[in-house]
Every structure is written in C-alpha cells, then in structure tokens.
Amino acid sequence: MTNQENIYSSPKADVSCCAVQKNKFITKDKLTWLISTFVLMFIFGALSSPQLKGTAIARYSNLLSFFAIIVPILWWVKIDSKEMGKYLTPVFSFILFFFAPFVFIYYCFKSRGFVKGILQLAKAFVIVALCIVTLSIANIIATSILINGGF
C-alpha cells in the first residue's frame, strides 16, 4: 500500500459507526460545525471593526483571520472523513493546516470523484459567501455600536 492510498484507506472500525449517517442531508456533527463556524465569523467580524484600529485586538487581527479560516476547514474535513469512512493520516492533516484551501479542493475531488467533488465545492462556495455576509453584518453592528452607542 502506498502513502497515497493510506491517506484514504478506511479502517474497519470507523466505517461501521458512520454508515448510517451517509444518507442524511446534514448530520448532527456538520450542523454543529455550521453553527460554530457562523458564530466564529460573527465574533471575528465584530472584532475587525474599523473603530478598533490601534487597539490590542487590531494588532492580532491577522492571526485571528488565519484561524477563522483554517479551523473551520480542518474541522469540516475531519468530520467529513469520519462520515465517509476515510482515514486521514497525521501528515495529511499537517499539510492541510498550512495549505487548507488547496488541500480542501484536492480532498473533495479525491474523496468523492469529479462530479460529486464539484457539487461539494459548490456547497463550500455558498457557505463561504454566507460567512462573508455574516462577517459584514457583524462588522456593521460593531461599528454602529462603537460609533453611536447603539443602532
């Protein structure tokens, strides 16, 4: 077995626990992921308000934005690989941490094939668009509160 096959080989113990969840539209784990991601985006959007420039929070906004992007991608791939019955090696997870958007695209095609991979990327694009909207709304709310003391 080559290294490439080992990334996606499935241990027998993991497949049986997740086979029931494959037919659901959204599983409990992915729903938790989705809600947590939007909460994270809302918090980050509020903390990146232009009115906070020059504060300690603004100095760490680049680091916050890195984790606001990477953590949801890592979490989703971990949940998805468990549901698909795939085993991800620690090396793959390490590479995913540093090259998340590119490895995510690779993972979608490798784990699902071309057509289903495109559909999964389309879903991811919709979620990213909704995250951007969430960031914008949180930023507007935070700026409004900081400038006017409310709406």
Short mmCIF file of C-alpha atoms in Angstrom, two decimals:
data_model
loop_
_atom_site.label_atom_id
_atom_site.label_comp_id
_atom_site.label_asym_id
_atom_site.label_seq_id
_atom_site.Cartn_x
_atom_site.Cartn_y
_atom_site.Cartn_z
CA MET A 1 0.00 0.00 0.00
CA THR A 2 1.46 3.33 -1.00
CA ASN A 3 1.36 6.51 1.03
CA GLN A 4 -1.25 7.95 -1.32
CA GLU A 5 -3.64 5.05 -0.71
CA ASN A 6 -3.02 5.19 3.05
CA ILE A 7 -4.42 8.71 3.25
CA TYR A 8 -7.81 7.44 2.16
CA SER A 9 -7.85 3.85 3.38
CA SER A 10 -10.64 3.18 5.82
CA PRO A 11 -10.16 1.18 9.00
CA LYS A 12 -12.96 -1.33 9.56
CA ALA A 13 -13.91 0.08 12.99
CA ASP A 14 -14.62 3.59 11.69
CA VAL A 15 -16.79 2.59 8.73
CA SER A 16 -19.49 0.80 10.70
CA CYS A 17 -20.17 3.70 13.07
CA CYS A 18 -20.77 6.20 10.28
CA ALA A 19 -22.55 4.21 7.55
CA VAL A 20 -25.98 5.26 8.84
CA GLN A 21 -25.17 8.98 8.55
CA LYS A 22 -24.23 8.92 4.84
CA ASN A 23 -27.80 9.33 3.57
CA LYS A 24 -28.70 12.33 5.73
CA PHE A 25 -28.73 15.80 4.19
CA ILE A 26 -26.87 17.27 7.16
CA THR A 27 -25.60 15.31 10.12
CA LYS A 28 -25.52 16.45 13.72
CA ASP A 29 -21.74 16.95 13.58
CA LYS A 30 -21.93 19.07 10.44
CA LEU A 31 -24.80 21.13 11.87
CA THR A 32 -22.69 21.80 14.96
CA TRP A 33 -19.81 22.73 12.65
CA LEU A 34 -22.01 25.08 10.63
CA ILE A 35 -23.40 26.90 13.67
CA SER A 36 -19.95 27.17 15.27
CA THR A 37 -18.45 28.50 12.04
CA PHE A 38 -21.05 31.25 11.77
CA VAL A 39 -20.59 32.17 15.44
CA LEU A 40 -16.81 32.33 14.87
CA MET A 41 -17.32 34.50 11.78
CA PHE A 42 -19.69 36.81 13.67
CA ILE A 43 -17.19 37.25 16.52
CA PHE A 44 -14.32 37.84 14.11
CA GLY A 45 -16.42 40.33 12.11
CA ALA A 46 -17.21 42.27 15.28
CA LEU A 47 -13.56 42.28 16.35
CA SER A 48 -12.37 43.54 12.97
CA SER A 49 -14.41 46.73 13.16
CA PRO A 50 -12.57 49.80 11.80
CA GLN A 51 -13.33 51.58 15.08
CA LEU A 52 -10.98 49.20 16.90
CA LYS A 53 -7.88 50.28 14.93
CA GLY A 54 -4.90 50.88 17.19
CA THR A 55 -6.17 48.56 19.91
CA ALA A 56 -4.62 45.26 21.00
CA ILE A 57 -7.36 43.38 19.15
CA ALA A 58 -6.47 45.08 15.87
CA ARG A 59 -2.83 44.04 16.22
CA TYR A 60 -3.85 40.39 16.35
CA SER A 61 -6.50 40.54 13.63
CA ASN A 62 -4.26 38.85 11.03
CA LEU A 63 -3.67 35.92 13.37
CA LEU A 64 -7.39 35.79 14.15
CA SER A 65 -8.26 35.79 10.45
CA PHE A 66 -5.84 32.91 9.83
CA PHE A 67 -7.54 30.79 12.48
CA ALA A 68 -11.02 31.93 11.43
CA ILE A 69 -10.33 30.40 8.01
CA ILE A 70 -8.18 27.37 8.88
CA VAL A 71 -10.03 25.96 11.91
CA PRO A 72 -13.42 25.51 10.17
CA ILE A 73 -11.76 23.85 7.16
CA LEU A 74 -9.79 21.44 9.36
CA TRP A 75 -12.84 20.65 11.45
CA TRP A 76 -15.04 20.04 8.39
CA VAL A 77 -12.52 17.69 6.74
CA LYS A 78 -12.19 15.73 9.98
CA ILE A 79 -15.98 15.36 10.33
CA ASP A 80 -16.42 14.54 6.65
CA SER A 81 -13.67 11.95 6.55
CA LYS A 82 -15.22 10.23 9.56
CA GLU A 83 -18.66 10.20 7.90
CA MET A 84 -17.23 8.97 4.59
CA GLY A 85 -15.33 6.21 6.38
CA LYS A 86 -11.95 7.56 5.28
CA TYR A 87 -8.81 7.62 7.39
CA LEU A 88 -6.65 10.74 7.24
CA THR A 89 -3.02 10.34 8.17
CA PRO A 90 -1.38 12.87 10.50
CA VAL A 91 0.82 14.00 7.59
CA PHE A 92 -2.27 14.85 5.51
CA SER A 93 -3.73 16.80 8.46
CA PHE A 94 -0.44 18.69 8.89
CA ILE A 95 -0.33 19.60 5.19
CA LEU A 96 -4.00 20.61 5.38
CA PHE A 97 -3.21 23.03 8.20
CA PHE A 98 -0.73 25.00 6.09
CA PHE A 99 -2.36 24.72 2.67
CA ALA A 100 -6.02 24.44 3.67
CA PRO A 101 -7.84 25.90 0.63
CA PHE A 102 -5.79 23.91 -1.90
CA VAL A 103 -5.80 20.66 0.04
CA PHE A 104 -9.54 21.07 0.67
CA ILE A 105 -10.15 21.16 -3.09
CA TYR A 106 -7.93 18.12 -3.54
CA TYR A 107 -9.75 16.31 -0.72
CA CYS A 108 -13.17 16.98 -2.27
CA PHE A 109 -12.15 15.50 -5.63
CA LYS A 110 -10.17 12.61 -4.17
CA SER A 111 -12.83 11.51 -1.68
CA ARG A 112 -15.88 11.92 -3.96
CA GLY A 113 -14.79 11.84 -7.57
CA PHE A 114 -15.11 14.67 -10.08
CA VAL A 115 -18.88 15.32 -10.24
CA LYS A 116 -19.60 14.97 -6.52
CA GLY A 117 -16.39 16.91 -5.80
CA ILE A 118 -17.69 19.83 -7.89
CA LEU A 119 -21.01 19.69 -6.01
CA GLN A 120 -19.18 19.70 -2.67
CA LEU A 121 -17.08 22.69 -3.75
CA ALA A 122 -20.29 24.48 -4.79
CA LYS A 123 -21.70 23.89 -1.30
CA ALA A 124 -18.44 25.18 0.18
CA PHE A 125 -18.65 28.29 -2.02
CA VAL A 126 -22.18 29.01 -0.74
CA ILE A 127 -21.02 28.60 2.86
CA VAL A 128 -18.06 30.93 2.25
CA ALA A 129 -20.41 33.52 0.74
CA LEU A 130 -22.69 33.27 3.77
CA CYS A 131 -19.67 33.62 6.06
CA ILE A 132 -18.67 36.81 4.26
CA VAL A 133 -22.20 38.16 4.74
CA THR A 134 -22.02 37.19 8.42
CA LEU A 135 -18.66 38.97 8.78
CA SER A 136 -20.07 42.09 7.13
CA ILE A 137 -23.19 42.17 9.29
CA ALA A 138 -21.14 41.71 12.47
CA ASN A 139 -18.75 44.45 11.37
CA ILE A 140 -21.64 46.85 10.70
CA ILE A 141 -23.25 46.07 14.05
CA ALA A 142 -19.98 46.51 15.97
CA THR A 143 -19.16 49.75 14.16
CA SER A 144 -22.65 51.07 14.81
CA ILE A 145 -22.43 50.27 18.50
CA LEU A 146 -18.96 51.78 18.85
CA ILE A 147 -19.81 54.99 16.96
CA ASN A 148 -23.36 55.68 18.05
CA GLY A 149 -23.61 53.68 21.21
CA GLY A 150 -26.31 51.58 19.53
CA PHE A 151 -28.36 51.31 16.37
#
